[in-house]
Tab-separated table of N, CA and C in Angstrom:
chain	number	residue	atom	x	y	z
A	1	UNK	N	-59.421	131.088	-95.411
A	1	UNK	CA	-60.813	130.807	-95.705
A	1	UNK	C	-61.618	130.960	-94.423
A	2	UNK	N	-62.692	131.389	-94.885
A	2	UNK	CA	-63.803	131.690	-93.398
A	2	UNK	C	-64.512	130.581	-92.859
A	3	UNK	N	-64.531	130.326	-91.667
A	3	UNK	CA	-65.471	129.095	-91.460
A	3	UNK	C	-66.420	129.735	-90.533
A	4	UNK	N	-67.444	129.444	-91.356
A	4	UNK	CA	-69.168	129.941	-91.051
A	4	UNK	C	-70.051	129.012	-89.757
A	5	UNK	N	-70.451	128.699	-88.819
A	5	UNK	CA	-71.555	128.446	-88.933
A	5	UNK	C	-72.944	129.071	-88.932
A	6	UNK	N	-73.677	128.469	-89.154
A	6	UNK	CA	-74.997	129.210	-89.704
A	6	UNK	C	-74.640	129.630	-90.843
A	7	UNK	N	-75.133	130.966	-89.953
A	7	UNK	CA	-74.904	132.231	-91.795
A	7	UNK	C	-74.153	133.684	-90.778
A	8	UNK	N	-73.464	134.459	-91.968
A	8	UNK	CA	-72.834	135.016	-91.566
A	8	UNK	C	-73.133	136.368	-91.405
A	9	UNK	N	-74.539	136.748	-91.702
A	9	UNK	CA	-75.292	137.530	-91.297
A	9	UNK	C	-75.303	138.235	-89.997
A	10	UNK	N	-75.593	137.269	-88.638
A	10	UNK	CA	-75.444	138.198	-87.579
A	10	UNK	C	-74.000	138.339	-87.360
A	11	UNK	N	-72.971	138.165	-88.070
A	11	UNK	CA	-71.868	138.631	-87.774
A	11	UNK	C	-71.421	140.285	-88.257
A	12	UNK	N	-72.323	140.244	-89.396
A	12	UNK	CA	-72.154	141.158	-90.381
A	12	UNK	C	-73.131	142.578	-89.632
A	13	UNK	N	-73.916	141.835	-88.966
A	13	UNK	CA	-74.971	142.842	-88.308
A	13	UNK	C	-74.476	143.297	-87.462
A	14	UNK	N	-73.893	142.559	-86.902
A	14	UNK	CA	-73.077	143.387	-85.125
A	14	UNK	C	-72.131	144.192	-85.771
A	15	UNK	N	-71.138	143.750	-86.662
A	15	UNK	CA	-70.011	144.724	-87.458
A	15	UNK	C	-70.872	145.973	-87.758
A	16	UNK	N	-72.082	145.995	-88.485
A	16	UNK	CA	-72.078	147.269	-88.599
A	16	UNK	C	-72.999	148.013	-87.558
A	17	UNK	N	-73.715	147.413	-86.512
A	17	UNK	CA	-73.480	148.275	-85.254
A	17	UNK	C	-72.960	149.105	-84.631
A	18	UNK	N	-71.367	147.945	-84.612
A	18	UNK	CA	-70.779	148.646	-83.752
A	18	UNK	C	-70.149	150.193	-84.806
A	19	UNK	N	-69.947	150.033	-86.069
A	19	UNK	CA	-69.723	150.912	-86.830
A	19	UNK	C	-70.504	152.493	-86.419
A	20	UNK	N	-71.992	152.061	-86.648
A	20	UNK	CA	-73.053	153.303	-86.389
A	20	UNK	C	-72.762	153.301	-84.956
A	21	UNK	N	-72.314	152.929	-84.307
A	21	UNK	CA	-72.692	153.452	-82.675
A	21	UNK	C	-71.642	154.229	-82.175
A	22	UNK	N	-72.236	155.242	-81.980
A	22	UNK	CA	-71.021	156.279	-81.482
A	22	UNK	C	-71.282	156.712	-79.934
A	23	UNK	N	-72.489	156.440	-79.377
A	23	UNK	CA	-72.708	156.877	-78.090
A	23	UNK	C	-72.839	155.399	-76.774
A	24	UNK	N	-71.751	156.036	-76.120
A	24	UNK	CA	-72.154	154.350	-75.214
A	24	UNK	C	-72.978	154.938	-74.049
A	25	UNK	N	-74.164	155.294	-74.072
A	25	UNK	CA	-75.191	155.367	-73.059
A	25	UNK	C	-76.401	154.569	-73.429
A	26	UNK	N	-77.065	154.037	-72.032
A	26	UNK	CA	-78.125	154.044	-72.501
A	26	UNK	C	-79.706	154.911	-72.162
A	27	UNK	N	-80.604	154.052	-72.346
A	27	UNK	CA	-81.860	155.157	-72.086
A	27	UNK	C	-81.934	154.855	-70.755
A	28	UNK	N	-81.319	154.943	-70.215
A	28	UNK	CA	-81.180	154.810	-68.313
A	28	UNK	C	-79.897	155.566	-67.875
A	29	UNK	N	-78.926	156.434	-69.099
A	29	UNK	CA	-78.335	156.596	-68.384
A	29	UNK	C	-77.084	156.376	-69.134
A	30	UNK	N	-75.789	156.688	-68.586
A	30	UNK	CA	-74.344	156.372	-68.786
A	30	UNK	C	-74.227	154.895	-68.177
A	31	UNK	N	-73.769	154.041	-69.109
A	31	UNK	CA	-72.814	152.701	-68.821
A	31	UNK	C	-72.248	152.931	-67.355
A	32	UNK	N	-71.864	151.798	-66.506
A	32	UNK	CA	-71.078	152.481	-65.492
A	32	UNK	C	-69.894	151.766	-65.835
A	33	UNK	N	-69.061	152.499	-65.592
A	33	UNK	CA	-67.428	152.729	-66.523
A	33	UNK	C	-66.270	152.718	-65.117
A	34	UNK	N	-65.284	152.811	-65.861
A	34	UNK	CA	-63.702	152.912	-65.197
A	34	UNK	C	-63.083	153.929	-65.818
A	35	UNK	N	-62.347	154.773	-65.036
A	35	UNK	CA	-61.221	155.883	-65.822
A	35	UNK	C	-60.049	155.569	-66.132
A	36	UNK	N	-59.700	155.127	-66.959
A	36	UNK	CA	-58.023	155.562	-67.303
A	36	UNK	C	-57.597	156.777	-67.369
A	37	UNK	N	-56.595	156.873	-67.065
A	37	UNK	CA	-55.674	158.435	-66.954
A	37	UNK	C	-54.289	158.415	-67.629
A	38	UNK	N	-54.277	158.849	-68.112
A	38	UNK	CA	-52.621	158.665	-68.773
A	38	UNK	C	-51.968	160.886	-68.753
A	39	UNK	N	-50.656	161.191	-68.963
A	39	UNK	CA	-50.214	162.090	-68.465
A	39	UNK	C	-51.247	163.222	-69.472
A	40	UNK	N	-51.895	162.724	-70.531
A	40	UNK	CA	-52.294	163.594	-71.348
A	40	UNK	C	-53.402	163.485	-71.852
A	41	UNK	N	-54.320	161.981	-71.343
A	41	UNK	CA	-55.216	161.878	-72.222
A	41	UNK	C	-56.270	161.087	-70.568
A	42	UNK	N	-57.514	161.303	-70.543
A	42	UNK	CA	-58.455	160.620	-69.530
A	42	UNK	C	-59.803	160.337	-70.143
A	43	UNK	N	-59.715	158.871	-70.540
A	43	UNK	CA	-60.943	158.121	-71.192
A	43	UNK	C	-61.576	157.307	-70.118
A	44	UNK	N	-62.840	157.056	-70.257
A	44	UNK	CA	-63.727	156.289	-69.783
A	44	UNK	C	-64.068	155.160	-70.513
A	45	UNK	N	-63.339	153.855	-69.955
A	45	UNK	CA	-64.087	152.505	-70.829
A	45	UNK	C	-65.410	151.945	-69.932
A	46	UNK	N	-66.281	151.632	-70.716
A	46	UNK	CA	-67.201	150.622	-69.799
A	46	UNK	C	-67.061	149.224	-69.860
A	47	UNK	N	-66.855	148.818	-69.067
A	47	UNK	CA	-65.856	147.979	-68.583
A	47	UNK	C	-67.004	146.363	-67.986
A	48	UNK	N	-68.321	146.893	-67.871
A	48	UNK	CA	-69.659	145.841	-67.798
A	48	UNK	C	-69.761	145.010	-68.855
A	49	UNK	N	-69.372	145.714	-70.332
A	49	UNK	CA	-69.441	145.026	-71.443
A	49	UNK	C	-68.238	144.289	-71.631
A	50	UNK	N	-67.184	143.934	-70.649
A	50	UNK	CA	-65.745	143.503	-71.531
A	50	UNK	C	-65.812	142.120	-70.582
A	51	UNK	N	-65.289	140.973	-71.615
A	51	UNK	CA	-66.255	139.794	-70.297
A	51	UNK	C	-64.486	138.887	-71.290
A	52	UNK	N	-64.431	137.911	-69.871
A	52	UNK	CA	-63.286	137.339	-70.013
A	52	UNK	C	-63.812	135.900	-70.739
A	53	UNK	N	-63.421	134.755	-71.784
A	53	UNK	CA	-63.390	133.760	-72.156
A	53	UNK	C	-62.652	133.022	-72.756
A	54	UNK	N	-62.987	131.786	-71.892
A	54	UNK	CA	-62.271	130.585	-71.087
A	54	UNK	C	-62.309	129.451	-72.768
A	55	UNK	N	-61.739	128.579	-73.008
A	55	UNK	CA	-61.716	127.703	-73.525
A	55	UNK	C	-61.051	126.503	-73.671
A	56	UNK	N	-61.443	125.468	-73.593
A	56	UNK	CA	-60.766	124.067	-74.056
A	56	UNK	C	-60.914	123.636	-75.559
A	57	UNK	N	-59.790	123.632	-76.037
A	57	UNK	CA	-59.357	123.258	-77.632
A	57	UNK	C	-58.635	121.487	-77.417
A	58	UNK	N	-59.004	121.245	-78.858
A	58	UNK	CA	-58.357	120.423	-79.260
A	58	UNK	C	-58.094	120.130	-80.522
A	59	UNK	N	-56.877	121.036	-80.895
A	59	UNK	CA	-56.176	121.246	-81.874
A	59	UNK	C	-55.788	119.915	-83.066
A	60	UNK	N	-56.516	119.573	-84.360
A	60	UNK	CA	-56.237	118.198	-85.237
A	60	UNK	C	-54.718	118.482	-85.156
A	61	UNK	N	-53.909	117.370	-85.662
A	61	UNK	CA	-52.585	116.226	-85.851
A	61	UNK	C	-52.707	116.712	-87.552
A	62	UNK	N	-51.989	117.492	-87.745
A	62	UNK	CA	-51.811	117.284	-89.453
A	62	UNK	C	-50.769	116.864	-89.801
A	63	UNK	N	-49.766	116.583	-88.637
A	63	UNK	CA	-49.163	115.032	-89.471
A	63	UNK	C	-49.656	113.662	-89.309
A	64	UNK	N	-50.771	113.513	-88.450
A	64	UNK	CA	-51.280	112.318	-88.285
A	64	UNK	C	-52.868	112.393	-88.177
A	65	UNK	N	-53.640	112.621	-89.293
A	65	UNK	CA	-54.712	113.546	-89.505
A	65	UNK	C	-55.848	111.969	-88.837
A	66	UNK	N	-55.985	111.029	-88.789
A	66	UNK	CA	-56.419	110.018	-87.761
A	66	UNK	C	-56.541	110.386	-86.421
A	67	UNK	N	-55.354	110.876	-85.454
A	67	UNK	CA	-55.837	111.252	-84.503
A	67	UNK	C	-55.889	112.811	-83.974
A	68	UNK	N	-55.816	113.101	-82.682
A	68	UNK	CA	-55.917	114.386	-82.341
A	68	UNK	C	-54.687	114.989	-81.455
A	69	UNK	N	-54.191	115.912	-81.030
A	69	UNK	CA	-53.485	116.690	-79.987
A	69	UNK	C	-53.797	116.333	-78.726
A	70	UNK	N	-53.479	116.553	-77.492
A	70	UNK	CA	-53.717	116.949	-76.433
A	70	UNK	C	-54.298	118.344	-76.493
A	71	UNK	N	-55.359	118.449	-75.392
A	71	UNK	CA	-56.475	119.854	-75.252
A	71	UNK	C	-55.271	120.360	-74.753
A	72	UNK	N	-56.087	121.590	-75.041
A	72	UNK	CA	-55.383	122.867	-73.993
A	72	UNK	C	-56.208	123.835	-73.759
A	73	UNK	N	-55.955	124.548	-72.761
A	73	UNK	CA	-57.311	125.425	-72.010
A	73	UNK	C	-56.621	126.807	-72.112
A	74	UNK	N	-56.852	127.658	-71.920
A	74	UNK	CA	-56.678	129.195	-72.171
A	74	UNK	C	-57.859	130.369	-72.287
A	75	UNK	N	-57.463	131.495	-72.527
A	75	UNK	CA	-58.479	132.453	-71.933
A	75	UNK	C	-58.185	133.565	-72.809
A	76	UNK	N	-59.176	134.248	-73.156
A	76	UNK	CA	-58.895	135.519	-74.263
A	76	UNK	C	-60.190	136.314	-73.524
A	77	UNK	N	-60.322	137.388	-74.361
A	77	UNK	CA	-60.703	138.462	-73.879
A	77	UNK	C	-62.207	138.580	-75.481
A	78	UNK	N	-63.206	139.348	-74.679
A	78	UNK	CA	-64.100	139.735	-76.102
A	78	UNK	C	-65.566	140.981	-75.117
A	79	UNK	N	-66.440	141.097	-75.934
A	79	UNK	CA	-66.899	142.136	-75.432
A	79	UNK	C	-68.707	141.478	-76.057
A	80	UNK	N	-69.563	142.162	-74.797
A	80	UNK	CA	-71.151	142.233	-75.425
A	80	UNK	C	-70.984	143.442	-76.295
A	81	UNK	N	-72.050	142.730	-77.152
A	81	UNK	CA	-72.477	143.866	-78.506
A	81	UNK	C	-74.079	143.748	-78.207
A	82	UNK	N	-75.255	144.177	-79.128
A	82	UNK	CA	-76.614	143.913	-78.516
A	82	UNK	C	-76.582	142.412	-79.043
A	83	UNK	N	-77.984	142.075	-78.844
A	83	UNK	CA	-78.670	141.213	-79.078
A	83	UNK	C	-77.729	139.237	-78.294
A	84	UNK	N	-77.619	140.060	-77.187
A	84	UNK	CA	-76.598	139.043	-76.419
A	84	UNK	C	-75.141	138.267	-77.007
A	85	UNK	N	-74.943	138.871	-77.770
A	85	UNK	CA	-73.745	138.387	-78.581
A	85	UNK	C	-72.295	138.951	-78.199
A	86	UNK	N	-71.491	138.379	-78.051
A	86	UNK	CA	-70.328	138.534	-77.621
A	86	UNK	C	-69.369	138.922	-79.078
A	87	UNK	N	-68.324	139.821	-79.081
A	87	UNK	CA	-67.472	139.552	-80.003
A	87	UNK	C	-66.292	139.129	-79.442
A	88	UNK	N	-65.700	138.800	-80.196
A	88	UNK	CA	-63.994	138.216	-80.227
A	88	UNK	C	-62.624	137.944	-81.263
A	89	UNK	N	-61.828	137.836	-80.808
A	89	UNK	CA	-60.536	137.636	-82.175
A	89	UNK	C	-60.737	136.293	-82.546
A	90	UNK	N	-60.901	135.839	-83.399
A	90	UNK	CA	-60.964	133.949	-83.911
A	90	UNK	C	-59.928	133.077	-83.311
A	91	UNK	N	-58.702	133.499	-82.940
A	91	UNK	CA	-57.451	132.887	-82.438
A	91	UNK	C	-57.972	132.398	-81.261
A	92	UNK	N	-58.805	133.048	-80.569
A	92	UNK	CA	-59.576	132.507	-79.413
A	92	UNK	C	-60.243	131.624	-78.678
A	93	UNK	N	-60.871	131.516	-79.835
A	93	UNK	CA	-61.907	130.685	-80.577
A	93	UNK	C	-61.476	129.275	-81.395
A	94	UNK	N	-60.221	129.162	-81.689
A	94	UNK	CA	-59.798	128.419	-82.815
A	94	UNK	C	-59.800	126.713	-81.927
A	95	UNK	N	-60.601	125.817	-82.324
A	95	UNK	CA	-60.466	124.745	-82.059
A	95	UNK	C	-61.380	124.430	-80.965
A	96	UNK	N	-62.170	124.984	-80.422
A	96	UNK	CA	-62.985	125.142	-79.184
A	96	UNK	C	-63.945	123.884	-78.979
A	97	UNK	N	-63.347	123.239	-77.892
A	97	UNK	CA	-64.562	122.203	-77.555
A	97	UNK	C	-65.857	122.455	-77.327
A	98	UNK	N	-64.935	123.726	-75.889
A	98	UNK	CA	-65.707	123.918	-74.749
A	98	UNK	C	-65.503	125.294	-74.523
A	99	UNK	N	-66.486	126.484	-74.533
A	99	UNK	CA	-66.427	128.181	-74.508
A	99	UNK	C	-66.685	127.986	-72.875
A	100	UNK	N	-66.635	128.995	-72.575
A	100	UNK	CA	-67.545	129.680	-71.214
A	100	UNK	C	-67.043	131.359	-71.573
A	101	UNK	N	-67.959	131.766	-70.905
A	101	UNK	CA	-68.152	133.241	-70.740
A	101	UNK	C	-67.684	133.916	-69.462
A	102	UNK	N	-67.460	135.130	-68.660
A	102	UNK	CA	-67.531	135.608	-67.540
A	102	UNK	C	-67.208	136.957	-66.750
A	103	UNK	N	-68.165	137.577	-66.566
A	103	UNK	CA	-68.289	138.900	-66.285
A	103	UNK	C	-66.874	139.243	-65.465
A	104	UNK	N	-66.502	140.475	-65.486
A	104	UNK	CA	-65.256	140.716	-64.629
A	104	UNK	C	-65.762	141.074	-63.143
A	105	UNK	N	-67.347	141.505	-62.988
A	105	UNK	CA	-67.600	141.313	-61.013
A	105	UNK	C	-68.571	140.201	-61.218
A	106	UNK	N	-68.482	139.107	-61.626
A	106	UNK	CA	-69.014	138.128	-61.188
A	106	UNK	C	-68.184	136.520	-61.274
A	107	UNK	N	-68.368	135.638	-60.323
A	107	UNK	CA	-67.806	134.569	-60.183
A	107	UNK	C	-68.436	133.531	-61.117
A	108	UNK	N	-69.290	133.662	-61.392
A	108	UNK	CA	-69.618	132.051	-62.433
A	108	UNK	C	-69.071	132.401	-63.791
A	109	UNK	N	-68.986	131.284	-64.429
A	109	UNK	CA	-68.875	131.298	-66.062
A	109	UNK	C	-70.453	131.000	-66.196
A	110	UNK	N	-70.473	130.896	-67.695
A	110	UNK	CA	-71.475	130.885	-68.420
A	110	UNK	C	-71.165	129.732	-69.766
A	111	UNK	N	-71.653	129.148	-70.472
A	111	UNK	CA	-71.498	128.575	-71.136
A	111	UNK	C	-71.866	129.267	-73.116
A	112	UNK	N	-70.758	129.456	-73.746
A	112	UNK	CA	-71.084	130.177	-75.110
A	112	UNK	C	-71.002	129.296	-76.284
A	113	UNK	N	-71.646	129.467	-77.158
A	113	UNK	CA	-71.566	129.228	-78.801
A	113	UNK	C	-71.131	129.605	-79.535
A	114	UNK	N	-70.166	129.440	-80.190
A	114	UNK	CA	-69.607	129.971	-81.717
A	114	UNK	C	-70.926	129.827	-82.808
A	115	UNK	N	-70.983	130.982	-83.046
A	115	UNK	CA	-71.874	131.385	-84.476
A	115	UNK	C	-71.201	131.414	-85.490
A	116	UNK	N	-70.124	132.692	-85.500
A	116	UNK	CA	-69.480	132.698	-86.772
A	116	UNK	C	-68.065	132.971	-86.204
A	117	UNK	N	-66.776	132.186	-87.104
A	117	UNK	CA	-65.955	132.595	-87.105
A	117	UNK	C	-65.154	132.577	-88.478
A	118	UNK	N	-64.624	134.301	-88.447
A	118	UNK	CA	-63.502	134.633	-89.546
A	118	UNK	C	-62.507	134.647	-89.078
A	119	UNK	N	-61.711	133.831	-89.849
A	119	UNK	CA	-60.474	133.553	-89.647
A	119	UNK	C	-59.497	134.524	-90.650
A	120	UNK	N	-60.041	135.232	-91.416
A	120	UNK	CA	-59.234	135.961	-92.074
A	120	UNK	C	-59.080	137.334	-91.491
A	121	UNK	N	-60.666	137.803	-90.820
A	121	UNK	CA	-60.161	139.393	-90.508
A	121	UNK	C	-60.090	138.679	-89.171
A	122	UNK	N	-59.856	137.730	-88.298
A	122	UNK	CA	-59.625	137.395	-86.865
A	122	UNK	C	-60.988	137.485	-86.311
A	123	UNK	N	-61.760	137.347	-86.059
A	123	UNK	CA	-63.058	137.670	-85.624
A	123	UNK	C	-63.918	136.447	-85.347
A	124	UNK	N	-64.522	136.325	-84.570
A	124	UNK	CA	-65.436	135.635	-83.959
A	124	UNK	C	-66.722	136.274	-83.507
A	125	UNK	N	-67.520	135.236	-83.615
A	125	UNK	CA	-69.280	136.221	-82.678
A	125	UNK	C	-69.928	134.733	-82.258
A	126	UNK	N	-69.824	134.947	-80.994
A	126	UNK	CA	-70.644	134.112	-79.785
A	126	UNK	C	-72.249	134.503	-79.387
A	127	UNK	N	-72.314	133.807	-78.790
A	127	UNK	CA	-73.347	133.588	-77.504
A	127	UNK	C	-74.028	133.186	-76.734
């Protein structure tokens, strides 16, 4: 089952974004990117949009549905889409006290929101 908050609208909006978007430039220009190389194949990811996040969970007791687990902190991976929104896998996301955000050349976190998360296709959308 999906657990919504809000509405699940801007989740649905970024999905089909990223669907129509086939060009990663913008009107300034090419993304600035990283090369991978492999023996046969050399792609360019842009690599500005891929942002690391941090979380503290605290997972319910469903054999003892009164109290709670011990937190645990961990780190997953998700990406900007427009309209400042982050995507992500829900596993990520699952139980989240506490998000933060954080660019791969920059040192601070940031602090994020869960909007929507599907738990069925794995998916999450922050910001």
């Amino acid at each position: 089952e999906d657990r919504l908050i809000g509405s699940n609208v801007g989740l649905q909006q970024g999905l089909s974004r990223i669907r129509r978007s086939t060009n990663l430039t913008s009107s300034k220009g090419a993304l600035p990117a990283a090369t991978v190389s492999t023996s046969r194949v050399t792609a360019t990811l842009p690599v500005r949009s891929v942002l690391k996040i941090f979380c503290n969970a605290v997972p319910p007791s469903y054999t003892r549905p009164w109290g709670k687990l011990d937190g645990e902190s961990y780190t997953g991976t998700g990406f900007a889409i427009a309209g400042r929104r982050i995507l992500t896998n829900s596993h990520v996301v699952r139980h989240a006290q506490l998000l933060q955000v954080q660019r791969h050349d920059r040192p601070g976190k940031w602090p994020a929101r869960l909007l929507a998360d599907g738990v069925q296709c794995d998916l999450a959308l922050l910001t």
